[in-house]
Short mmCIF file of C-alpha atoms and ligand atoms in Angstrom, two decimals:
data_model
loop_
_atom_site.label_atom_id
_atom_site.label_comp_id
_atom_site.label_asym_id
_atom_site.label_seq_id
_atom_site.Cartn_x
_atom_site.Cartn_y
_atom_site.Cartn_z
CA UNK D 1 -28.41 44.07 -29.80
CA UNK D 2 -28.90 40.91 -30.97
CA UNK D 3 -27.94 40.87 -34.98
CA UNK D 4 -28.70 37.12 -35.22
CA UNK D 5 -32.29 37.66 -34.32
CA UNK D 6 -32.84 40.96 -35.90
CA UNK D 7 -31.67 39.50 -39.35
CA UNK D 8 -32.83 35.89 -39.08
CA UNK D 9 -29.28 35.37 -41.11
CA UNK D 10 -26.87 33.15 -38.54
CA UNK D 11 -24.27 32.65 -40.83
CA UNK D 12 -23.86 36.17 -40.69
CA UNK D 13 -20.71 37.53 -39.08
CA UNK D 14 -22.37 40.25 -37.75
CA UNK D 15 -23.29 37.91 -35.34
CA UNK D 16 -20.44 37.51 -33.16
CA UNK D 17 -21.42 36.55 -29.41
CA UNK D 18 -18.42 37.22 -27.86
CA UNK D 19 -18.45 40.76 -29.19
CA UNK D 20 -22.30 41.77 -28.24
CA UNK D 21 -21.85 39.78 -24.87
CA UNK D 22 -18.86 42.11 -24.14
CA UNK D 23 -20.85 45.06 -25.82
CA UNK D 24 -23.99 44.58 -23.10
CA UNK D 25 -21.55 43.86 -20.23
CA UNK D 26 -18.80 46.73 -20.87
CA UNK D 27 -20.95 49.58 -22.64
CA UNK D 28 -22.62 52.12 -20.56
CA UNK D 29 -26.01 52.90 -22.84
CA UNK D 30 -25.81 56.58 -24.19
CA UNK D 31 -29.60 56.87 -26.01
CA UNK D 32 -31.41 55.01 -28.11
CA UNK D 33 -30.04 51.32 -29.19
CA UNK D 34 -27.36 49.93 -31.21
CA UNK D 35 -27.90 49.24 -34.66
CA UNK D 36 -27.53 45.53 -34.65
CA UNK D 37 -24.61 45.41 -36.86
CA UNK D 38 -20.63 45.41 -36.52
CA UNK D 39 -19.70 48.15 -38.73
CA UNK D 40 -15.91 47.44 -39.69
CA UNK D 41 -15.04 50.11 -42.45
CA UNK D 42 -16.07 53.34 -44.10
CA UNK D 43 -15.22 54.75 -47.12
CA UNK D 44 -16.58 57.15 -49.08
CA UNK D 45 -20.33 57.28 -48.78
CA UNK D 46 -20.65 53.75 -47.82
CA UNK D 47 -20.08 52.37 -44.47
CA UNK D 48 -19.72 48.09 -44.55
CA UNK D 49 -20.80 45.53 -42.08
CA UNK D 50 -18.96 42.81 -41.04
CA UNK D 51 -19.97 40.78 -43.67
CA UNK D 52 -18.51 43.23 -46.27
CA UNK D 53 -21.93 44.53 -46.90
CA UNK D 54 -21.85 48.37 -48.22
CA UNK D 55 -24.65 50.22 -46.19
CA UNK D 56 -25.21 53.64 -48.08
CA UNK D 57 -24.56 56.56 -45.40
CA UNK D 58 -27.42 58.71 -45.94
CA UNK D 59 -27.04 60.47 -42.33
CA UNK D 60 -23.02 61.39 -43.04
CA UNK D 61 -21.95 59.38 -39.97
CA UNK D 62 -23.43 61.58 -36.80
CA UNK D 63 -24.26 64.15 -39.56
CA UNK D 64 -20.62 65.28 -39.38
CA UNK D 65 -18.58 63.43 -42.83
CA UNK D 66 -19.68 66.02 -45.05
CA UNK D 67 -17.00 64.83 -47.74
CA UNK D 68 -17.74 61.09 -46.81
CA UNK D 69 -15.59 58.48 -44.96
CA UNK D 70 -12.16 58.21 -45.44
CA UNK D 71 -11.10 61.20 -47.89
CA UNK D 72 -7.99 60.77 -48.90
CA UNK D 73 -6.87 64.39 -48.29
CA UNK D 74 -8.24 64.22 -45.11
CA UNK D 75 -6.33 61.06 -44.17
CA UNK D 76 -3.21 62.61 -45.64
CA UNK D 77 -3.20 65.75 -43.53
CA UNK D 78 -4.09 63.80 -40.38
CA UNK D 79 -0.75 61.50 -40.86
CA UNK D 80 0.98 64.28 -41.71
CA UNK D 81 0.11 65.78 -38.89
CA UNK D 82 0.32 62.68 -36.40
CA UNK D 83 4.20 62.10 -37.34
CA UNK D 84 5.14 66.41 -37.01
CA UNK D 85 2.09 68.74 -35.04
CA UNK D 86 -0.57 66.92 -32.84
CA UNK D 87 -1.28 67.66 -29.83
CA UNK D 88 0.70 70.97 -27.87
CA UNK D 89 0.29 72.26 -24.32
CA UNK D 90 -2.35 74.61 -24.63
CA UNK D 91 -0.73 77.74 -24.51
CA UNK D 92 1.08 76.83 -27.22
CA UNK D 93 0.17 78.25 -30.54
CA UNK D 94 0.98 77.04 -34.42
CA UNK D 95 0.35 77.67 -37.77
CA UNK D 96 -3.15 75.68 -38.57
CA UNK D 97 -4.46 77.91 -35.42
CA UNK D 98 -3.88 80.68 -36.83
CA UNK D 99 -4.53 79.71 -40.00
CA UNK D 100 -8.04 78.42 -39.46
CA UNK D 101 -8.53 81.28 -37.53
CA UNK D 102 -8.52 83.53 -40.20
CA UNK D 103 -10.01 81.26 -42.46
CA UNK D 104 -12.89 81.53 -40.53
CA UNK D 105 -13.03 85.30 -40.49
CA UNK D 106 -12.62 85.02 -44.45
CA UNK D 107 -15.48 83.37 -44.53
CA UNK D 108 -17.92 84.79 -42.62
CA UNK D 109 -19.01 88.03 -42.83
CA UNK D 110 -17.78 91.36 -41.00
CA UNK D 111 -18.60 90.80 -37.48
CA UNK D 112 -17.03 87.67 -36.99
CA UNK D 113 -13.48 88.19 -36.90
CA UNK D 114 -12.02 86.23 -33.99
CA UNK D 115 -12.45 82.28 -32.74
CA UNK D 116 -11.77 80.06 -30.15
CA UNK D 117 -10.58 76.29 -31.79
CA UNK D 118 -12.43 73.82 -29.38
CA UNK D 119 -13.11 69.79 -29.74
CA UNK D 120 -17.32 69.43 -29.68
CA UNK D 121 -20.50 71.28 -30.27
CA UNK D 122 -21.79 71.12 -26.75
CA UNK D 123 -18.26 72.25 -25.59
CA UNK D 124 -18.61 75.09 -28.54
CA UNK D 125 -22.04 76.26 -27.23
CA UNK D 126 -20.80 75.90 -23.96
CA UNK D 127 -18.26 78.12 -24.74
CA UNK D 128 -20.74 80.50 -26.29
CA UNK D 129 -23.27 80.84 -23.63
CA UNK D 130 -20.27 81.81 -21.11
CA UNK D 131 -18.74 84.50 -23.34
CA UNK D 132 -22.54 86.01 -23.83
CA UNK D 133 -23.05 86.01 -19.85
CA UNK D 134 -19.20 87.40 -19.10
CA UNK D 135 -20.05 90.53 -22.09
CA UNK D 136 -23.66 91.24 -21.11
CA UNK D 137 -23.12 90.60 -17.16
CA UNK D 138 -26.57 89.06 -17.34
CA UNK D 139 -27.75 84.81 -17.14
CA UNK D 140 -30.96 84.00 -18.93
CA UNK D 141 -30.49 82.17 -21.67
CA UNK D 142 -33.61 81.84 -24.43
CA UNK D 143 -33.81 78.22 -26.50
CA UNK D 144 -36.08 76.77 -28.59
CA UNK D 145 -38.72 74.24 -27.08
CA UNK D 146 -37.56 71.60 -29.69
CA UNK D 147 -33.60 72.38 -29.84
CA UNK D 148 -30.40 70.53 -29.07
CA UNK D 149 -27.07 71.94 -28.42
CA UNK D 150 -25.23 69.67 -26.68
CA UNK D 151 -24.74 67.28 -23.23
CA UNK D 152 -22.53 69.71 -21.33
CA UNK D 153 -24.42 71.47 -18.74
CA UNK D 154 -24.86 75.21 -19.95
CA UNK D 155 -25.64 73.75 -23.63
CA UNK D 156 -28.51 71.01 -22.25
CA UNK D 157 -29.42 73.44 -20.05
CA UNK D 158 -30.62 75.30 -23.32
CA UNK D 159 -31.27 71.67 -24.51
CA UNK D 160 -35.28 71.11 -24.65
CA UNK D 161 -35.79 68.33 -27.78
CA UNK D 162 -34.65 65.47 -24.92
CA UNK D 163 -32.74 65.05 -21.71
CA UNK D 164 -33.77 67.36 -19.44
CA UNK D 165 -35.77 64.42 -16.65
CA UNK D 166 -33.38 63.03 -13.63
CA UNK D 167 -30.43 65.36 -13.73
CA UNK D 168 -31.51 68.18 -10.87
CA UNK D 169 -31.94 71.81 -11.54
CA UNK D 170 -31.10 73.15 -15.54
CA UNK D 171 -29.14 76.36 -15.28
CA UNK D 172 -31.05 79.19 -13.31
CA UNK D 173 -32.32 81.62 -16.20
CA UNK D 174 -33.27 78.61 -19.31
CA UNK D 175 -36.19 79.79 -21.32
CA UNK D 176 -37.72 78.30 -23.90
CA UNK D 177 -39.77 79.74 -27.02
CA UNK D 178 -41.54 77.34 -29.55
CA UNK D 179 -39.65 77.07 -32.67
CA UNK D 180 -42.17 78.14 -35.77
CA UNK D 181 -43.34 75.22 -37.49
CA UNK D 182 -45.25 75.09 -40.48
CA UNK D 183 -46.51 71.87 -41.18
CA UNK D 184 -48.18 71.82 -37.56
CA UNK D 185 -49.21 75.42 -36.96
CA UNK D 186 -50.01 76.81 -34.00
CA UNK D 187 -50.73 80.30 -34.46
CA UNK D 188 -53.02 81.21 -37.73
CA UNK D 189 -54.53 84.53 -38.62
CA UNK D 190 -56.93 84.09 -41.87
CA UNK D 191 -55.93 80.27 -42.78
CA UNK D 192 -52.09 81.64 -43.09
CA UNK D 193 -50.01 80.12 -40.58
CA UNK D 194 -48.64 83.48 -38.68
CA UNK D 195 -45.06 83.11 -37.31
CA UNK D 196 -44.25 86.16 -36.61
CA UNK D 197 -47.25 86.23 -34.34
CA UNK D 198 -46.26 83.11 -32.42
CA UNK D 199 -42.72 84.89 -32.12
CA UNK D 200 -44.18 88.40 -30.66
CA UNK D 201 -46.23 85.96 -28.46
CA UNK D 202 -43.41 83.74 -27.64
CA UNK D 203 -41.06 86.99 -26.39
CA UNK D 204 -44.17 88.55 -24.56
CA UNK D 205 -43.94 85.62 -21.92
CA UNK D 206 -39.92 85.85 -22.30
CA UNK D 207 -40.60 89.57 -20.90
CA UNK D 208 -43.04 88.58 -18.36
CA UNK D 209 -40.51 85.64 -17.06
CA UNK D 210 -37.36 87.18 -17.40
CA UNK D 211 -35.92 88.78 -14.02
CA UNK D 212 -34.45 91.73 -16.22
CA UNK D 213 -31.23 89.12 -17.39
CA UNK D 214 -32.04 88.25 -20.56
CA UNK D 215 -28.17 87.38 -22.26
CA UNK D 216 -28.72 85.56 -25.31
CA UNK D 217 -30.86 83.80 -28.13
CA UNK D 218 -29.41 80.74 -29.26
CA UNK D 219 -30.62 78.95 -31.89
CA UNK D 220 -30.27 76.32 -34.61
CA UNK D 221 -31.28 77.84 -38.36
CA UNK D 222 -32.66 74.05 -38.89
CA UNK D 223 -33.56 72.58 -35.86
CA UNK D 224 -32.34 69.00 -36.82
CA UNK D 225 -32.52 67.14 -33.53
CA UNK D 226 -36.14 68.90 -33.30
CA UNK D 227 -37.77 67.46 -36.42
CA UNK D 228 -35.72 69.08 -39.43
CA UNK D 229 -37.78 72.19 -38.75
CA UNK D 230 -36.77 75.03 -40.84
CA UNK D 231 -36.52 78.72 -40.05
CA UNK D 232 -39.39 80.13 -42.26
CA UNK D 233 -37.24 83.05 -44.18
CA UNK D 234 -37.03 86.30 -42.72
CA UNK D 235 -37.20 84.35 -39.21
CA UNK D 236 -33.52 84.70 -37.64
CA UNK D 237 -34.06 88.63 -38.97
CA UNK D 238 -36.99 88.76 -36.79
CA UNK D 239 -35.67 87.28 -33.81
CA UNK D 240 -32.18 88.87 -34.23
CA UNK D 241 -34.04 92.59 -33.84
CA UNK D 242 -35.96 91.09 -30.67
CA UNK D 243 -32.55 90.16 -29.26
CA UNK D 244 -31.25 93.66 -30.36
CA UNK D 245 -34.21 95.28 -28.24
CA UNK D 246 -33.74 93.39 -25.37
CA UNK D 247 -29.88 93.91 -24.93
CA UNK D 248 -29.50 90.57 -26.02
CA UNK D 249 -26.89 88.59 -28.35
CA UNK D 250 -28.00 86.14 -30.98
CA UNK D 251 -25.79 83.11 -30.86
CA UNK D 252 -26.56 80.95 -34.04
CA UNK D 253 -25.29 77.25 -33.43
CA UNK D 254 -24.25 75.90 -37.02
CA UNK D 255 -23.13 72.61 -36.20
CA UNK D 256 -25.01 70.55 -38.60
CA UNK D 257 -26.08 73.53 -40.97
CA UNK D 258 -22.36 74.97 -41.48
CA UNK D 259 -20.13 74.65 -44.07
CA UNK D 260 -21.93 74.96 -47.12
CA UNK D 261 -24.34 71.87 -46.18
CA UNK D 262 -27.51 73.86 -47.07
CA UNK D 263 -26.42 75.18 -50.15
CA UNK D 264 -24.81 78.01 -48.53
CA UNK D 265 -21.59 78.21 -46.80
CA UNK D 266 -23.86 79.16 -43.78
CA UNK D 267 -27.63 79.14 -43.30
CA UNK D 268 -27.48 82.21 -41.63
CA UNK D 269 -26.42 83.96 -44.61
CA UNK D 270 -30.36 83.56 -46.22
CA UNK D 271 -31.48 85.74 -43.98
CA UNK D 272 -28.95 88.69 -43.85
CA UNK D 273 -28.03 88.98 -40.28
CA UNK D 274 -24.76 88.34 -38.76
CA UNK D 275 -24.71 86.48 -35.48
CA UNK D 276 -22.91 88.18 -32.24
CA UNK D 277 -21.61 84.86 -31.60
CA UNK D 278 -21.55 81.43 -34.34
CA UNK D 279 -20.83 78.49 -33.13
CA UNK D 280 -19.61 75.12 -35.67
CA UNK D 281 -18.60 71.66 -34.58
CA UNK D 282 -19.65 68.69 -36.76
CA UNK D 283 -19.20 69.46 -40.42
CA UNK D 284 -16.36 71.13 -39.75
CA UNK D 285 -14.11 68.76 -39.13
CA UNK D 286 -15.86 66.41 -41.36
CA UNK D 287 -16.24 64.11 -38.63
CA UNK D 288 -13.31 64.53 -36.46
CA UNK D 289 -13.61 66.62 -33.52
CA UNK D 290 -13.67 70.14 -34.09
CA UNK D 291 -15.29 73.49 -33.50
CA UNK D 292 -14.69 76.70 -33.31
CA UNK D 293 -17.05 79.60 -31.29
CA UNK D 294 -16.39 82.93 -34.01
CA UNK D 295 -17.19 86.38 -32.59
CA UNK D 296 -16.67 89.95 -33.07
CA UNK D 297 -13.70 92.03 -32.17
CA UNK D 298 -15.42 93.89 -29.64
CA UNK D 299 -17.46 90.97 -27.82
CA UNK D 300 -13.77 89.06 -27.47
CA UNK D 301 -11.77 92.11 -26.27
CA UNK D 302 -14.76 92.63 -23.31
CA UNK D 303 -14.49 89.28 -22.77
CA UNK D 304 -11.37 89.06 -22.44
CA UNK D 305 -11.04 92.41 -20.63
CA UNK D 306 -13.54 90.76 -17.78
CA UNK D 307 -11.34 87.41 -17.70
CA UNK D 308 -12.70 84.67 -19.96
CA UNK D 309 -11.54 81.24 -19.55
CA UNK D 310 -11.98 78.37 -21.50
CA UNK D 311 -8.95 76.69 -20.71
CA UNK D 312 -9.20 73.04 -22.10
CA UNK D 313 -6.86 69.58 -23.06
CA UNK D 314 -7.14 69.90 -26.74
CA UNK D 315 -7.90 73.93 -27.52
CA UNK D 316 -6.11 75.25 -30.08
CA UNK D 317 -4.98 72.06 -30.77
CA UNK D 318 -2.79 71.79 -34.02
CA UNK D 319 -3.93 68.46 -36.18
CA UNK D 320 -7.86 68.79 -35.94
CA UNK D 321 -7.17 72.64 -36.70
CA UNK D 322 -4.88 71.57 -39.92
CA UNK D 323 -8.32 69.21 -40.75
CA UNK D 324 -10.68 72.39 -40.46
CA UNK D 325 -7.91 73.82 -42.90
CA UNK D 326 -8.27 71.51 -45.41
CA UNK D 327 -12.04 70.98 -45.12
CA UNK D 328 -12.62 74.48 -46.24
CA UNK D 329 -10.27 74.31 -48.92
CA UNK D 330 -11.86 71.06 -50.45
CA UNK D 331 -15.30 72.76 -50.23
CA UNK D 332 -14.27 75.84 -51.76
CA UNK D 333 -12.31 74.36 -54.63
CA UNK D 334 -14.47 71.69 -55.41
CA UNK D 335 -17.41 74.11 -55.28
CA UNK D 336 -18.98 71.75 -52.78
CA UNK D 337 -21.52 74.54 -51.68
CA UNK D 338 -22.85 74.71 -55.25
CA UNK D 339 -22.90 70.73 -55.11
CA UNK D 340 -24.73 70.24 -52.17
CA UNK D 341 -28.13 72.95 -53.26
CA UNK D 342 -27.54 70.66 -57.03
CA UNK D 343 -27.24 67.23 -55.55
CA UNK D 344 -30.03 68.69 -52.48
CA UNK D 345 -32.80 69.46 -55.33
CA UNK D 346 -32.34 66.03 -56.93
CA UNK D 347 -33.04 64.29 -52.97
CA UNK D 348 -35.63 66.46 -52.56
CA UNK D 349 -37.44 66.06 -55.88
CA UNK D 350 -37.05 62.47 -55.02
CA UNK D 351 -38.54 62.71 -51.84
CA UNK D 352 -41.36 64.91 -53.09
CA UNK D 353 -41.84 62.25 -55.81
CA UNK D 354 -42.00 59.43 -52.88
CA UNK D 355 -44.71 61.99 -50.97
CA UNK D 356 -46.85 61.98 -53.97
CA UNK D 357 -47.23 58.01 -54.23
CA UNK D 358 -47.49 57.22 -50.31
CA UNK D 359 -49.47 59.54 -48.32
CA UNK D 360 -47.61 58.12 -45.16
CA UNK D 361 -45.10 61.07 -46.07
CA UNK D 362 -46.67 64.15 -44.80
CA UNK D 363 -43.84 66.50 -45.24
CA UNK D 364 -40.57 67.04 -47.16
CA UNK D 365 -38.47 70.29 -45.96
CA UNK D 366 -35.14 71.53 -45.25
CA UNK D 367 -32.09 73.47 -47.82
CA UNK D 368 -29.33 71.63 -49.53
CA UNK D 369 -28.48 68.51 -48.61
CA UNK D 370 -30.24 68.71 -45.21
CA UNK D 371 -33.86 67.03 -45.80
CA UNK D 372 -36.39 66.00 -43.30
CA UNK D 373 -39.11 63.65 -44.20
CA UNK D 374 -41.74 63.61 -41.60
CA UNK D 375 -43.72 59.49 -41.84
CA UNK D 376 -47.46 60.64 -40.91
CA UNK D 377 -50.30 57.82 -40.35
CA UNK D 378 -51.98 59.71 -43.27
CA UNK D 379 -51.58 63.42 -44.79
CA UNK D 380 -55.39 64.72 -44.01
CA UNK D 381 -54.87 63.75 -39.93
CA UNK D 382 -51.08 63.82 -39.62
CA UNK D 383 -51.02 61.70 -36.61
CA UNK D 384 -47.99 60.13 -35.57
CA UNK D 385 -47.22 56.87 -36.88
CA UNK D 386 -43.76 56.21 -34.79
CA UNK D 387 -43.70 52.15 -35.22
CA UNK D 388 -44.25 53.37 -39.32
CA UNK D 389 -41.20 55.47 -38.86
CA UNK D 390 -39.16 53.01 -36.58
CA UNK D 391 -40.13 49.96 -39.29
CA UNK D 392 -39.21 51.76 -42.42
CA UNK D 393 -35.49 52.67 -40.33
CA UNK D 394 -35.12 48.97 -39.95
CA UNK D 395 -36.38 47.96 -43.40
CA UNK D 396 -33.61 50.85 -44.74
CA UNK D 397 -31.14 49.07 -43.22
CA UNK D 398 -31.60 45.49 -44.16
CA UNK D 399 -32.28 46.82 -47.71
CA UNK D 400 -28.33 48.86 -47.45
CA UNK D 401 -29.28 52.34 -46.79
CA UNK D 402 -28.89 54.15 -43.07
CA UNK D 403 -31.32 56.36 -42.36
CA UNK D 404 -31.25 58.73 -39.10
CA UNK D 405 -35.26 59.00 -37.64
CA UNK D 406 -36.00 61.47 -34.70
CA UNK D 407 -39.18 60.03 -32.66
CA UNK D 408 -40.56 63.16 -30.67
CA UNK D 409 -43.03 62.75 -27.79
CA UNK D 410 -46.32 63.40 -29.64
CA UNK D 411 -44.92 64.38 -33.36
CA UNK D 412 -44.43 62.06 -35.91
CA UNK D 413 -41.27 60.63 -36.74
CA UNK D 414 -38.54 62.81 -38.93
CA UNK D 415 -36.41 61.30 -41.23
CA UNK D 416 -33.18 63.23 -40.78
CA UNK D 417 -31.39 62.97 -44.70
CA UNK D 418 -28.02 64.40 -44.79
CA UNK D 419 -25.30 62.60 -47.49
CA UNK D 420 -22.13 64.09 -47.72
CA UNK D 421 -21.87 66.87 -49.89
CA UNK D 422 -19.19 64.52 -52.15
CA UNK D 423 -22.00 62.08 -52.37
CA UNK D 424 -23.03 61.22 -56.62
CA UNK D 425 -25.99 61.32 -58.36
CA UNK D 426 -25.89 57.77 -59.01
CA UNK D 427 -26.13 57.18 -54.72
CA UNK D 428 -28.78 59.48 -54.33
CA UNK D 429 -31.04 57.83 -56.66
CA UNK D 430 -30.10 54.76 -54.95
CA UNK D 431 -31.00 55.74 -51.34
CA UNK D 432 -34.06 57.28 -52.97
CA UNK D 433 -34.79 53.73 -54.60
CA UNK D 434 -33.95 51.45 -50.94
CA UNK D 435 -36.22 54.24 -49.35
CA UNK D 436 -39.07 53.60 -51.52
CA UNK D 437 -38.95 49.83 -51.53
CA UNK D 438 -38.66 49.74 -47.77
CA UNK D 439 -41.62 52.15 -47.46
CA UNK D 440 -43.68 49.77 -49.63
CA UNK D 441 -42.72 46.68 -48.08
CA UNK D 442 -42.74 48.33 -44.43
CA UNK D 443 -46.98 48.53 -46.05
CA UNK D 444 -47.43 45.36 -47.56
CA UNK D 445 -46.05 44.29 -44.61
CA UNK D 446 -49.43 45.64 -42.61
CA UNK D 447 -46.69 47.10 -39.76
CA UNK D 448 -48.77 50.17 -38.06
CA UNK D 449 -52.03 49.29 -39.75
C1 PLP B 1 -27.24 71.73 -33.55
C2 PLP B 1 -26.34 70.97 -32.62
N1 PLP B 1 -25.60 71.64 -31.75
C3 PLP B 1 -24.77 71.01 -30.90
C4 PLP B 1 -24.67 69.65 -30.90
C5 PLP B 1 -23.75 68.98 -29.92
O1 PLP B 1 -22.60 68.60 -30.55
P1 PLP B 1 -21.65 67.49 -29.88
O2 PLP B 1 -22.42 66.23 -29.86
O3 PLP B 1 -20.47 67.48 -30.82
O4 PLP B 1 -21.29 67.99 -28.53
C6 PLP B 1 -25.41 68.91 -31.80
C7 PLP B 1 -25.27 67.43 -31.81
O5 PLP B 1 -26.08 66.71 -32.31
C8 PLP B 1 -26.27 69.58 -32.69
O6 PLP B 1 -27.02 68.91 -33.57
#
């Protein structure tokens, strides 16, 4: 946490002593470290340090700002709504509930017609996983091996990408499945990597584990905490008609993937299925907290009928609702959804253009504006290079561009690109440029031999 020695600069007024003294002594540690900079402002798709230094935001804040820092309609609504509707007692209702509500059943398909308005994902999954055990009456809940839905305990429970050492027993009933991935295959029938295989296999030991409770699926359509892995197409089909045969409800989390992110206003959509139960939380308050669990007439009314409660401080709570509001109406009238599969070919042509001169990139995947760049020691062996991935992260940084890399045990590091869907042409060809040159100097440089 020291910026003075991480940027050699000590006129810098990043470094400020009293504030990382009172940082180490005050902070309880959360994951990972602290980029060793005081960020002071963001605006647009720029964050700046305390020097006044603009540091391009190629991760969208926590992957949540999906019309960048600051918008001004977004800041207008939430005065607006600080001075006349904030918070209510929760039994309350008002018009940006309801509102959002049924913009939400606009915009989905048929199936999902009713939501609860909550704060976070893992409170939104949380949510989920209840409503699924109250309809079906059963407990076993089936994740992917390299997901992450959230720090609550039902949704890390069905957590597996990181967390689960030193906290007692997960929920009774978590399974886990591997999530299909293509660049490393595990299951191949004639050279051909063979998902659907490694799914059939993967639900075969669900069978033989499951005490007869099987109550839901839930899954990410990219699993971004997990390595940017992508749902091959025709995948969520597959595993919705498992679910179907087993009794059990598909619960598709959306929180990074929703709201027109992947060039769709959901990445469900691709594959023609409707979820029983969607859940959203990041993009869709474009970085404030909100989410929303959406469901299907029938699945709330047994719910209901059986007692559901969800009873929280800031449910239904009127200003982050009137944000959700206005989100959706900035992406559908500035066609953001259209932007985001434009602006997402130009990053990924880019990327693949970055893959072709330094075989340290192994793999560029992902829809829309929602890349992943997996940093490989070199493309014939594909073994991990994490210090490669870690030094290029740093080297981003110094250079003005944040970049988001997931390090999992035994994989090679994932670059995790997301810009806002506002973000210009001009910006990505600048993060594509501060990638490049810190990939070449994180070389020169000899770091990872
Ligand atoms: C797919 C997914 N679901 C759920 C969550 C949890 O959301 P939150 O951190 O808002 O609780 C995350 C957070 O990274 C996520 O990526």
């Amino acid at each position: 946490m020291d910026a003075m020695q991480q940027d050699g600069n000590e006129a810098s007024a990043n470094v400020d002593e009293k504030f990382w003294r009172q940082a180490g002594d005050h902070l309880i540690r959360y994951g990972g470290s602290f980029a060793p900079l005081i960020i002071e402002r963001a605006s647009g798709s720029y964050v700046y340090d305390a020097d006044g230094r603009a540091i391009l935001d190629f991760t969208s804040g926590q992957m949540s700002a999906i019309l960048g820092h600051g918008h001004p309609e977004i800041v207008e609504v939430v005065s607006h709504h600080m001075r006349e509707l904030d918070h209510l007692f929760s039994g309350m209702l008002t018009r940006p509930v309801v509102d959002l509500a049924a913009k939400l059943a606009e915009i989905t398909p048929p199936g999902l017609d009713r939501s609860l308005l909550l704060s976070t994902g893992g409170e939104a999954n949380e949510a989920a996983i209840k409503m699924a055990k109250l309809a079906t009456g059963k407990y076993e809940i089936v994740g992917f091996a390299q997901s992450w839905h959230g720090m609550t305990g039902g949704a890390s429970s069905a957590t597996y990408s990181a967390g689960r050492r030193g906290y007692g027993p997960a929920a009774v009933g978590s399974l886990a499945i591997p999530a299909p991935y293509p660049y490393r295959p595990r299951f191949e029938r004639a050279g051909h990597y063979d998902w659907l295989a490694e799914l059939d296999y993967a639900f075969d030991l669900v069978d033989r584990q499951s005490t007869g409770n099987l109550a839901a699926f839930i899954a990410e359509p990219i699993l971004s905490s997990g390595g940017m892995i992508d749902l091959p197409v025709g995948y969520l089909a597959a595993l919705k008609a498992r679910c179907e045969a087993r009794g059990m409800l598909l619960i598709v989390d959306e929180a990074q993937t929703g709201l027109g992110r992947t060039g769709a206003m959901f990445a469900f959509e691709r594959d023609g299925i409707v979820p029983d139960i969607l859940t959203l939380s990041k993009t869709l308050g474009a970085g404030l907290p909100l989410a929303a669990v959406v469901t299907s007439k029938e699945l709330e009314e047994r719910c209901h009928e059986r007692g559901f409660l969800f009873y929280t401080t800031h449910v239904s709570d009127p200003l982050p609702a009137a944000v959700g509001n206005k989100v959706i109406e900035i992406i559908l009238r500035d066609s953001l959804i259209e932007r985001a599969r434009e602006a997402g070919e130009r990053l990924r042509s880019g990327l693949e253009a970055i893959q072709q001169r330094y075989p340290i990139v192994g793999d560029v995947r992902g829809r829309g504006l929602m890349l992943g760049m997996e940093v490989v020691r070199d493309r014939a062996s594909k073994e991990p290079a994490p210090e490669l991935g870690a030094a290029i992260t740093h080297r981003c940084l110094e250079l003005g561009l944040s970049m988001n890399i997931v390090q999992l045990p035994g994989l090679a590091g994932v670059f995790r690109i997301a810009p806002p869907l506002t973000t210009t042409d001009a910006e990505i060809d600048l993060g594509l440029s501060i990638l490049e040159e810190a990939i070449a100097s994180v070389l020169a440089g000899g770091v990872g031999g």
